[in-house]
GROMACS .gro file of C-alpha atoms in nm:
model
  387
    1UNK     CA    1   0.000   0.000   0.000
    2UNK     CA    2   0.081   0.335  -0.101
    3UNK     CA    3   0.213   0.586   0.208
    4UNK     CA    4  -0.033   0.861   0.252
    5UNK     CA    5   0.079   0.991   0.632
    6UNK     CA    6   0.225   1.338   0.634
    7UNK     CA    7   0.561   1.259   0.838
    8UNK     CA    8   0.647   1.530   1.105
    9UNK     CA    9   0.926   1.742   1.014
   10UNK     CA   10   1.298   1.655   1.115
   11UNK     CA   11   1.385   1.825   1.475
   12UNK     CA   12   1.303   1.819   1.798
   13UNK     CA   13   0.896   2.013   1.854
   14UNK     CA   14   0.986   2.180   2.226
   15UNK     CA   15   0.614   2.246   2.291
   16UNK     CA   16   0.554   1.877   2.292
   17UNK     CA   17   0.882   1.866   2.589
   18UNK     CA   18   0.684   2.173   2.724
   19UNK     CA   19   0.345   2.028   2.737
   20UNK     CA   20   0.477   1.660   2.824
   21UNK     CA   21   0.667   1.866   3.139
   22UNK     CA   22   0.385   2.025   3.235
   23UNK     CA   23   0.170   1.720   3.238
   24UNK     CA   24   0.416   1.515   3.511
   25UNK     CA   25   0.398   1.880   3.709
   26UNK     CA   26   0.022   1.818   3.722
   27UNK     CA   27   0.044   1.456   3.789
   28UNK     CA   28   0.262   1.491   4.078
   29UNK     CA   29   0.052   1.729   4.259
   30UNK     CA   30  -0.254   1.595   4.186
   31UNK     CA   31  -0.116   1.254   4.340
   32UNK     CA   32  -0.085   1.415   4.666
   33UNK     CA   33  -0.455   1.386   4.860
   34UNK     CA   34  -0.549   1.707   5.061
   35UNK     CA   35  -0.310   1.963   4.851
   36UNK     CA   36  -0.431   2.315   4.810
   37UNK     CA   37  -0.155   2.368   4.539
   38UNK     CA   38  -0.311   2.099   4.321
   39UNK     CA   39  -0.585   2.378   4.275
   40UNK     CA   40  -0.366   2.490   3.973
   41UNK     CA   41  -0.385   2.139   3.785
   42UNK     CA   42  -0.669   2.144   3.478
   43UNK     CA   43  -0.850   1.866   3.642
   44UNK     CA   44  -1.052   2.154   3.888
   45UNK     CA   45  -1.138   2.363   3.588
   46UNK     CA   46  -1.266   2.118   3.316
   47UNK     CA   47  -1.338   1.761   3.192
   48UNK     CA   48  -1.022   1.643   3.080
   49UNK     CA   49  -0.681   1.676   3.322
   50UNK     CA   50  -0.276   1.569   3.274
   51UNK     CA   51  -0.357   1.221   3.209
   52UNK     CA   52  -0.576   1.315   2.873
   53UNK     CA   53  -0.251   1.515   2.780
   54UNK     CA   54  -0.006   1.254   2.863
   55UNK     CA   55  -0.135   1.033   2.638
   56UNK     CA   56  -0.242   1.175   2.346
   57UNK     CA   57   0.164   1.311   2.409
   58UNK     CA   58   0.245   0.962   2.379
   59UNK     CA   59   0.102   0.846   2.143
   60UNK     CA   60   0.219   1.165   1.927
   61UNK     CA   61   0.550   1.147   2.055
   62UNK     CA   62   0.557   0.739   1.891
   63UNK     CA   63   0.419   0.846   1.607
   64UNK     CA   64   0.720   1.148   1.572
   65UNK     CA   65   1.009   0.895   1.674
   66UNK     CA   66   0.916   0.546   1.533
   67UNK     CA   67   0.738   0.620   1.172
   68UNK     CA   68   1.025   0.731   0.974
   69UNK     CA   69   1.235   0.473   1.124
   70UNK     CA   70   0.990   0.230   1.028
   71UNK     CA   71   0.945   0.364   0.683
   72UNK     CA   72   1.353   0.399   0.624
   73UNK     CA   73   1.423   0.084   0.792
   74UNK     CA   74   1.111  -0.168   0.717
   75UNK     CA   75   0.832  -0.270   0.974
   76UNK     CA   76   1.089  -0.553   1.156
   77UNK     CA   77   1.345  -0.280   1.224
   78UNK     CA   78   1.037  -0.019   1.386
   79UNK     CA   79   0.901  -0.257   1.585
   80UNK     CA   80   1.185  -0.384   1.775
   81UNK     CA   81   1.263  -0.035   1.842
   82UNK     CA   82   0.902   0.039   1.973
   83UNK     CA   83   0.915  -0.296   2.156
   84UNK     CA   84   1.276  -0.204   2.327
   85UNK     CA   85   1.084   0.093   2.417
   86UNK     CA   86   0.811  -0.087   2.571
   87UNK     CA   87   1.064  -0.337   2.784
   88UNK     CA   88   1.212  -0.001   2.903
   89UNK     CA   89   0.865   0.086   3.024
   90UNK     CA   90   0.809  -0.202   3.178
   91UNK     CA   91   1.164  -0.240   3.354
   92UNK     CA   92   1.060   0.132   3.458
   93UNK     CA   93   0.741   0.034   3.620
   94UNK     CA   94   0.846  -0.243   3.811
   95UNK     CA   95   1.119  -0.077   3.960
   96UNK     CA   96   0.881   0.192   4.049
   97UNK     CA   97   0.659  -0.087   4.160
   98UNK     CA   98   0.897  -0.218   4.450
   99UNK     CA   99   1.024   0.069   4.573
  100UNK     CA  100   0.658   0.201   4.595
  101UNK     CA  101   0.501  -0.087   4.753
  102UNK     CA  102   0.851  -0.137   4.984
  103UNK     CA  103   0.814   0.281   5.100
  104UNK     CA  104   0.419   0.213   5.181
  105UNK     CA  105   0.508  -0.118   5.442
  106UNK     CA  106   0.751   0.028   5.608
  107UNK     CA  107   0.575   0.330   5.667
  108UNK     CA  108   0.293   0.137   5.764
  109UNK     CA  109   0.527  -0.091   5.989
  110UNK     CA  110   0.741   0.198   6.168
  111UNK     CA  111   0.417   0.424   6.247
  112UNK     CA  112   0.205   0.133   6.347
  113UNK     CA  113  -0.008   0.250   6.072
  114UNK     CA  114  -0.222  -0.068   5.860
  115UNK     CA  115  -0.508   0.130   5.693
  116UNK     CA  116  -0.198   0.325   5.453
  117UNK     CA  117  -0.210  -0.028   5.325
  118UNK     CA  118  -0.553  -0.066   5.253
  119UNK     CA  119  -0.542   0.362   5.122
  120UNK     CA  120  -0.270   0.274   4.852
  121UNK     CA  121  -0.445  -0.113   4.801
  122UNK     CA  122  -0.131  -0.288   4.881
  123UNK     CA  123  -0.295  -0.485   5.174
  124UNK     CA  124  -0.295  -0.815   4.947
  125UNK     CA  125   0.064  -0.848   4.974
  126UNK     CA  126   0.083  -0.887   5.372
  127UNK     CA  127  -0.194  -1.142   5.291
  128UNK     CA  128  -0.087  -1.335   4.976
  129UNK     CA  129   0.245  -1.208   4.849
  130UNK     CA  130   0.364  -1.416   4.605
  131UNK     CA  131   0.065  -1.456   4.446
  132UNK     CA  132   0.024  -1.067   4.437
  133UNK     CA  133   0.365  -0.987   4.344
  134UNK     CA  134   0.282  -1.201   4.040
  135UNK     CA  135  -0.038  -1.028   3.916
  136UNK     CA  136   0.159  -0.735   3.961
  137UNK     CA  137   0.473  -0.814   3.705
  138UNK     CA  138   0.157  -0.918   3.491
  139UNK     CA  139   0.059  -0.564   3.511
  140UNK     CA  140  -0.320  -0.698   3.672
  141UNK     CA  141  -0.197  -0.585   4.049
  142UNK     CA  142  -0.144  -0.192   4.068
  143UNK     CA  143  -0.099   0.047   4.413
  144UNK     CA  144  -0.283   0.356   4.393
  145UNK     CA  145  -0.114   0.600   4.178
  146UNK     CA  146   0.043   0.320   3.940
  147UNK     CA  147  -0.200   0.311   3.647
  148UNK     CA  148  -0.089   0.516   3.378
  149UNK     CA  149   0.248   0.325   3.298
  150UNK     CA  150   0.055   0.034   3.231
  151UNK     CA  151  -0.154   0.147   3.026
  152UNK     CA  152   0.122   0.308   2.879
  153UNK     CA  153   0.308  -0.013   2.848
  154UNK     CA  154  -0.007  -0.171   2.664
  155UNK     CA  155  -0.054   0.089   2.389
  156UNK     CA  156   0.308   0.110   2.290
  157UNK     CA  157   0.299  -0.284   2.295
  158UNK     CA  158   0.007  -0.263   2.058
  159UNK     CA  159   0.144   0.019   1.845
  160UNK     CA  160   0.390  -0.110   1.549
  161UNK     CA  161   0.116  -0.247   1.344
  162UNK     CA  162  -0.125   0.029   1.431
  163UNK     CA  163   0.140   0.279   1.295
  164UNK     CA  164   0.237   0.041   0.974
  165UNK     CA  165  -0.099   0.069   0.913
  166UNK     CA  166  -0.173   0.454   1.040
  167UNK     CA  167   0.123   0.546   0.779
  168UNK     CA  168  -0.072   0.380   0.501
  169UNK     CA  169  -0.437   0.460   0.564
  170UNK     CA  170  -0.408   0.675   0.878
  171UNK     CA  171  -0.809   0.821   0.826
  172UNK     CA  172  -0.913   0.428   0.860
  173UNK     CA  173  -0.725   0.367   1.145
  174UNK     CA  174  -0.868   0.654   1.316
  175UNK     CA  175  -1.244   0.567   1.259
  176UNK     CA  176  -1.134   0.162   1.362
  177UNK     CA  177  -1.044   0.375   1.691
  178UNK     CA  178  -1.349   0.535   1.728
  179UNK     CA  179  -1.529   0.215   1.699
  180UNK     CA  180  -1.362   0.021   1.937
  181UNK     CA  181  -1.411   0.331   2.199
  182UNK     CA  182  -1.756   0.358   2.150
  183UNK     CA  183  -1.774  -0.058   2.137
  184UNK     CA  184  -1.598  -0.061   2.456
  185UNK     CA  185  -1.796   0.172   2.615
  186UNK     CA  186  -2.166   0.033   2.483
  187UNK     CA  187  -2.054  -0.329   2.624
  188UNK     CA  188  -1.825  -0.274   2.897
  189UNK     CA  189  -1.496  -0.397   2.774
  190UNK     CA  190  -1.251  -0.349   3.063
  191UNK     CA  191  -0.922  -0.550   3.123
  192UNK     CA  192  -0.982  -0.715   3.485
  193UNK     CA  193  -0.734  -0.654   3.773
  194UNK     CA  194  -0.647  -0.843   4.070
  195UNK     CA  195  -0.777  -0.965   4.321
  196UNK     CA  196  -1.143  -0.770   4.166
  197UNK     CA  197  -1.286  -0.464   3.910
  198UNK     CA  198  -1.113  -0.360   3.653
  199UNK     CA  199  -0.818  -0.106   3.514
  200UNK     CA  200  -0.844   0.257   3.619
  201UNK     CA  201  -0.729   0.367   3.243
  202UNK     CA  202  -0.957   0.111   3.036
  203UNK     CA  203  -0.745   0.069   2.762
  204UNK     CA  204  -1.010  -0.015   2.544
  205UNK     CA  205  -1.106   0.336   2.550
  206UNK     CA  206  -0.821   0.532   2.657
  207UNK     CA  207  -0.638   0.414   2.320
  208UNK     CA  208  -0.869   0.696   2.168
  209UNK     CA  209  -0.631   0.931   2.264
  210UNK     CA  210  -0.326   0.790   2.197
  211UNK     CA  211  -0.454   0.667   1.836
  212UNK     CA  212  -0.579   1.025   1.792
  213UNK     CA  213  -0.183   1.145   1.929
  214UNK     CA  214  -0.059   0.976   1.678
  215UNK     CA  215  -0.304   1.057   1.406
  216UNK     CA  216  -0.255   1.442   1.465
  217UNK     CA  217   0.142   1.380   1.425
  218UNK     CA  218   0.075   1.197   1.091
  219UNK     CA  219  -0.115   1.453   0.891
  220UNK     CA  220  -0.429   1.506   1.091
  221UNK     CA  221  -0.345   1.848   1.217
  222UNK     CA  222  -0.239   1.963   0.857
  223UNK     CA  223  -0.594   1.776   0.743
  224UNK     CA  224  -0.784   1.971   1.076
  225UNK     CA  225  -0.630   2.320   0.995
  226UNK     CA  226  -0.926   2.425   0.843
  227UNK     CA  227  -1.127   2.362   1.132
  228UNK     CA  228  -0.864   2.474   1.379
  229UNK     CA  229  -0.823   2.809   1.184
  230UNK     CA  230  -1.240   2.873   1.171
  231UNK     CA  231  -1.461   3.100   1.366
  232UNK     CA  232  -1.723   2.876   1.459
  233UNK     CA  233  -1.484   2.671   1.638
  234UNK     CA  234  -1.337   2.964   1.835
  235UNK     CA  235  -1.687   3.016   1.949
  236UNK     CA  236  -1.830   2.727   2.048
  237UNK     CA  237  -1.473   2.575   2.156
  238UNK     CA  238  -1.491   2.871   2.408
  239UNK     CA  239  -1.806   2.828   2.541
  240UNK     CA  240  -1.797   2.429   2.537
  241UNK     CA  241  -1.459   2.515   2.792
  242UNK     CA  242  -1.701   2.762   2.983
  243UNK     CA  243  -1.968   2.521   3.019
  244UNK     CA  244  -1.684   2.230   3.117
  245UNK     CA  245  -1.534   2.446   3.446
  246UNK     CA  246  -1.914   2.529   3.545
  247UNK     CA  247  -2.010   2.177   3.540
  248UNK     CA  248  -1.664   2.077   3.723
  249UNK     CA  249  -1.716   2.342   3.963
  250UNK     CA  250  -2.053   2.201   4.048
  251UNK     CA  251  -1.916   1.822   4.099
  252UNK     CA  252  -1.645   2.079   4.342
  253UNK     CA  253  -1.855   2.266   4.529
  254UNK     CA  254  -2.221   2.118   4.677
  255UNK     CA  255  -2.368   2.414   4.738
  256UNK     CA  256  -2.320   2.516   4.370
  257UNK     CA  257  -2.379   2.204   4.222
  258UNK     CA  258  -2.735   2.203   4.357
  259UNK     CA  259  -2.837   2.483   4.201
  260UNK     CA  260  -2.865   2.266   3.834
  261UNK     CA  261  -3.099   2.026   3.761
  262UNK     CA  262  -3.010   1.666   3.837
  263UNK     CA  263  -3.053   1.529   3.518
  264UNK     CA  264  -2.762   1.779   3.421
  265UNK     CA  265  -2.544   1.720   3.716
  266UNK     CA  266  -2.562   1.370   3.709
  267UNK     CA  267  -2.478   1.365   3.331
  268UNK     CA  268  -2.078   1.499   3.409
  269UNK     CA  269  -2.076   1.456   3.758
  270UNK     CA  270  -1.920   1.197   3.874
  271UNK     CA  271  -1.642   1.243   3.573
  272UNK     CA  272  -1.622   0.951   3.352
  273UNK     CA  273  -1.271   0.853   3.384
  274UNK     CA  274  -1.210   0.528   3.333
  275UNK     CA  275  -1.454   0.472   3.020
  276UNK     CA  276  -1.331   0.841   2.929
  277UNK     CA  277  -1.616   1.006   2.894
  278UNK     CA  278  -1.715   1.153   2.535
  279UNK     CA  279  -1.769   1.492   2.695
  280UNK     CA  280  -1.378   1.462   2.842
  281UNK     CA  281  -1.258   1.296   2.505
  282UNK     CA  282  -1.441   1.676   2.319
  283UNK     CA  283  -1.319   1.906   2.566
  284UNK     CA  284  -0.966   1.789   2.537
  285UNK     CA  285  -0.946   1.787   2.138
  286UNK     CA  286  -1.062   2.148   2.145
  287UNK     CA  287  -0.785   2.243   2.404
  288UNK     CA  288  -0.563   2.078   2.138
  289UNK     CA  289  -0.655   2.276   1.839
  290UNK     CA  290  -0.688   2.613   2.061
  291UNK     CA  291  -0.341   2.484   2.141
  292UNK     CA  292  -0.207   2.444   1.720
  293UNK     CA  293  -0.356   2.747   1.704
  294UNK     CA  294  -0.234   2.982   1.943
  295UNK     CA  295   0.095   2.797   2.021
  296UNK     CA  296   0.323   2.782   1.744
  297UNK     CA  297   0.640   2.545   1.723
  298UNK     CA  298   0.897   2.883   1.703
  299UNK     CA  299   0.712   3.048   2.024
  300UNK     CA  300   0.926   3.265   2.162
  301UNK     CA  301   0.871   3.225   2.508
  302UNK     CA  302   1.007   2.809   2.441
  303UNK     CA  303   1.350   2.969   2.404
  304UNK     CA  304   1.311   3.152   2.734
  305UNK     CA  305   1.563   3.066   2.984
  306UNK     CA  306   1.298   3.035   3.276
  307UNK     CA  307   1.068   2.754   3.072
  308UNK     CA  308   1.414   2.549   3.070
  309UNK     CA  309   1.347   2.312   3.402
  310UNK     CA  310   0.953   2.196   3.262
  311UNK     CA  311   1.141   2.182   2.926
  312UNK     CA  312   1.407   1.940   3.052
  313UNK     CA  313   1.122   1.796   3.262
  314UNK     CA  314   0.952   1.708   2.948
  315UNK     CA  315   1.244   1.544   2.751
  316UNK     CA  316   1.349   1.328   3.046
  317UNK     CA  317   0.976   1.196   3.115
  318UNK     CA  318   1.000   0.831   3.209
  319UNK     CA  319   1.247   0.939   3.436
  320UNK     CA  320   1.046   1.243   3.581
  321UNK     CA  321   0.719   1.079   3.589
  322UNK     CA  322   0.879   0.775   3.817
  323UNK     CA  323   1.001   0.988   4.073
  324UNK     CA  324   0.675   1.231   4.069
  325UNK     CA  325   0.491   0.919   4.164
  326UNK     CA  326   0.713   0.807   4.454
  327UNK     CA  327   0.794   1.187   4.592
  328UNK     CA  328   0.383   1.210   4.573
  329UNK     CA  329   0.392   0.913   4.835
  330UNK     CA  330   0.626   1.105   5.007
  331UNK     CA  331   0.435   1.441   5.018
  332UNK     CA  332   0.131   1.248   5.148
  333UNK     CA  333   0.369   1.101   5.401
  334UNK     CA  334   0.495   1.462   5.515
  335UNK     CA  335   0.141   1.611   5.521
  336UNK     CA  336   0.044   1.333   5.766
  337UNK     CA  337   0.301   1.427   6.018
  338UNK     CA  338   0.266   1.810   5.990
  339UNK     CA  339  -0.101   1.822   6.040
  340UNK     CA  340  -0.165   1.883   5.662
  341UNK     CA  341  -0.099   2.304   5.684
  342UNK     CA  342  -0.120   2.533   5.382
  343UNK     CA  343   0.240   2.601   5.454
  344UNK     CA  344   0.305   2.200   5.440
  345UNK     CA  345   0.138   2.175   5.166
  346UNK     CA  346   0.302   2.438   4.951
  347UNK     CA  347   0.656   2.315   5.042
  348UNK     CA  348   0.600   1.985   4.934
  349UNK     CA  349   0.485   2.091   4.636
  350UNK     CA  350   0.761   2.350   4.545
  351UNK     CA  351   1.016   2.155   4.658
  352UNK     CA  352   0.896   1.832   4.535
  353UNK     CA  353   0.868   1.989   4.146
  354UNK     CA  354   1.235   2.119   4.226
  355UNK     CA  355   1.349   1.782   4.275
  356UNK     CA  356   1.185   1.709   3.919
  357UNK     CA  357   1.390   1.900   3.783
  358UNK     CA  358   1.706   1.838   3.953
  359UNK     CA  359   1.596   1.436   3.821
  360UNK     CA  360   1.588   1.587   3.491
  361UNK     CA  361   1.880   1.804   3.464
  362UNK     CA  362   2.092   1.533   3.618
  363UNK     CA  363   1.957   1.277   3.353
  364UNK     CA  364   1.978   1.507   3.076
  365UNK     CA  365   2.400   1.536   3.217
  366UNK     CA  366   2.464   1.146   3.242
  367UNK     CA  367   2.295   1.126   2.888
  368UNK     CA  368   2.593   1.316   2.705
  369UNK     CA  369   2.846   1.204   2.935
  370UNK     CA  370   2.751   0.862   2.747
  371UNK     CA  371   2.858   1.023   2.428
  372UNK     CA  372   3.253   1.000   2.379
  373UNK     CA  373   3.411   1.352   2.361
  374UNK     CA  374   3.460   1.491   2.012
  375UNK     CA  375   3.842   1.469   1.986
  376UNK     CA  376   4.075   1.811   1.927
  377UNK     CA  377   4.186   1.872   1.602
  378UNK     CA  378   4.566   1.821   1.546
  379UNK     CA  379   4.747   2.108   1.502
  380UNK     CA  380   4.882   2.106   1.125
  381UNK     CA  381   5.247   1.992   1.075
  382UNK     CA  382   5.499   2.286   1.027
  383UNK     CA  383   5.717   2.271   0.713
  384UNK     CA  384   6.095   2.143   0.822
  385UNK     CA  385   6.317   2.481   0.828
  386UNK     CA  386   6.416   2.615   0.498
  387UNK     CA  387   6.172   2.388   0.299
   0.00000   0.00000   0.00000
C-alpha cells in the first residue's frame, strides 16, 4: 500500500517537551490527597486533566520517533525499536513498583499505621504475596497512583502495526479507533485486575487518545487546519470550555452544584474517567486545536531561559514521571506528620517539582556524558626549516 501519512518534520517540537513537562507537574501534585496547590492542575477547571494530555503526548510522541524509522528501515526494524521501548517501560514500572510498595510497608510498619495499606491497596501483599507480586509483574496488580504506565506499556505494545498501518491509511485507522471506543464503552470492555474490578485507564477506550496522538502527528493536524483556523470553532470551543469548568465546579462545590438540575449534574458529575467520557474525550481535542492554534512550534517564550526546568522535565519523562509518583507518596507522608498546613502543603509541592527538575537536569547530564568527547583537532604539521 501506497504511504499517505504526512511525516512530522525533522527536529526536535519543544512544545511537545513543554506540554509533556507540564503534564508530570500536574500529575505529581494531583497525586498528593489534601493539597491546596493541586488547585492549579486542569482537572478543577474542566473535563479532561494531565492524564488526557499525557497520552495523546504519547502516542504523538511514537508516532514522531518510530514512523520514519519504520518507513527507512522496514516494519521488523520499527518494531523492535518500539518494543525495546516498551521493555524499558516495563523495567521502569516495576522498579517503580517495589520501591513504591517497599516505602508504603515500612511506613505502615514503623508508624504502626495498617489502613496506609488498605489507602494505597497494597494490603494483598501482607496477605498473599507471592501470588500478588505475580499479578503485579503481569501488570493486573497496581498500588494507587500506578496506572498510567501500564496502560502506557499496553498501547506502545500494541502500536507497530497500528502505525504500519496509520502510515498507510491513517483516516481508517482513526475511525477503527473510534469504533472500538464507543464498542468498549456500549458493552463494557474493561481489562480485569487483581484480586477484583477492573483497570483505572480502560485501555479499550483510553487508546482513543493515543490513536488520535498519533493521528494528529501523521497529517491530521495539517488535514484539521481548516477547522482549527475557523470561527465557529473559536466560538463554540470557548463556550464548550465555559460550560466544562461550570459543570466541574458544580461536581467541586455542593452548594453550587445544587443549584442545576439533576438530570444535568448527574450527566458529568461523577467524571467519567475510566470509560473516558465523550464529553472529556471533546473538551480535550478542542484544548488541542486552541493549542495548534495559538501555540506555534517557534514560540518565543520556548527559548526563554525560565521555561528550561519543565522543558528538561519534558524530555526526560519516564524518568520524571517515576520519581513524581514516589515523591507524591512522600508528600502524602509529610502532610500526615505536619497536620496537613497550607504552609506544608506548599513546600511539598515547590520543593517536590524542584526535585523534578534536579531528576531531569541530572539525567539530561549522564545522557551526554555517554557520548565520547569529540576529539581536538591536530594542530597542522609545520614545514621542516628552509623547505
Amino acid at each position: 500500500m501506497e504511504i499517505h501519512a504526512t511525516l512530522p518534520e525533522k527536529g526536535r517540537d519543544l512544545r511537545l517537551d513543554f506540554f509533556r513537562g507540564i503534564a508530570n507537574w500536574w500529575i505529581f501534585l494531583d497525586h498528593i490527597p489534601n493539597n491546596v496547590i493541586n488547585w492549579a492542575t486542569p482537572r478543577n477547571y474542566g473535563f479532561s486533566d494531565a492524564a488526557d494530555l499525557f497520552v495523546f503526548i504519547s502516542g504523538y510522541t511514537a508516532s514522531f520517533v518510530y514512523a520514519r524509522m519504520m518507513l527507512d528501515r522496514g516494519f521488523v526494524v520499527g518494531a523492535t525499536r518500539l518494543w525495546k521501548r516498551v521493555w524499558q517501560l516495563y523495567v521502569a514500572h516495576v522498579l517503580l513498583f517495589v520501591i513504591y510498595i517497599a516505602a508504603i510497608g515500612w511506613v505502615a510498619l514503623r508508624y504502626a499505621d495498617p489502613d496506609i495499606l488498605n489507602e494505597f491497596n497494597v494490603a494483598g501483599l501482607v496477605e498473599n504475596p507471592i501470588q500478588t507480586l505475580t499479578q503485579g509483574l503481569l501488570l493486573r496488580f497496581k498500588p494507587v497512583n500506578l496506572d498510567v504506565l501500564p496502560l502506557y506499556i499496553i498501547l506502545m505494545g500494541f502500536f507497530p502495526p497500528i502505525l504500519w498501518l496509520m502510515l498507510r491509511k491513517p483516516d481508517l485507522v482513526m475511525i477503527a479507533s473510534l469504533v472500538l471506543y464507543f464498542s468498549a464503552r456500549q458493552f463494557g470492555w474493561n481489562f480485569s485486575a487483581y484480586p477484583v474490578g477492573s483497570w483505572y485507564f480502560n485501555p479499550y477506550t483510553w487508546q482513543l487518545l493515543f490513536v488520535f496522538g498519533a493521528w494528529f502527528a501523521l497529517g491530521g493536524a495539517r488535514e484539521s487546519q481548516t477547522v482549527i483556523r475557523s470561527k465557529w470553532l473559536l466560538v463554540l470551543g470557548t463556550l464548550y470550555l465555559l460550560f466544562a469548568l461550570v459543570m466541574t465546579m458544580a461536581g467541586r462545590f455542593e452548594s453550587f452544584g445544587a443549584l442545576f438540575p439533576k438530570w444535568l449534574y448527574d450527566a458529568f458529575n461523577p467524571n467519567d474517567k475510566t470509560f473516558l467520557a465523550p464529553y472529556r474525550v471533546i473538551h480535550f481535542v478542542v484544548i488541542a486545536f486552541f493549542m495548534t492554534r495559538f501555540v506555534p512550534k517557534d514560540w518565543s517564550l520556548l527559548q526563554a531561559k525560565w521555561m528550561e526546568p519543565l522543558i528538561k522535565c519534558g524530555q526526560q519523562s519516564l524518568e520524571v514521571f517515576c520519581v513524581g509518583i514516589f515523591l507524591s507518596f512522600v508528600a502524602h507522608f509529610v502532610l500526615m506528620l505536619s497536620w496537613g498546613t497550607v504552609w506544608a502543603q506548599l513546600g511539598v509541592s515547590v520543593i517536590g517539582i524542584a526535585l523534578l527538575c534536579c531528576v531531569a537536569y541530572y539525567k539530561d547530564w549522564s545522557k551526554k556524558q555517554d557520548k565520547p568527547a569529540a576529539k581536538a583537532a591536530k594542530p597542522a604539521a609545520q614545514p621542516a626549516p628552509g623547505a
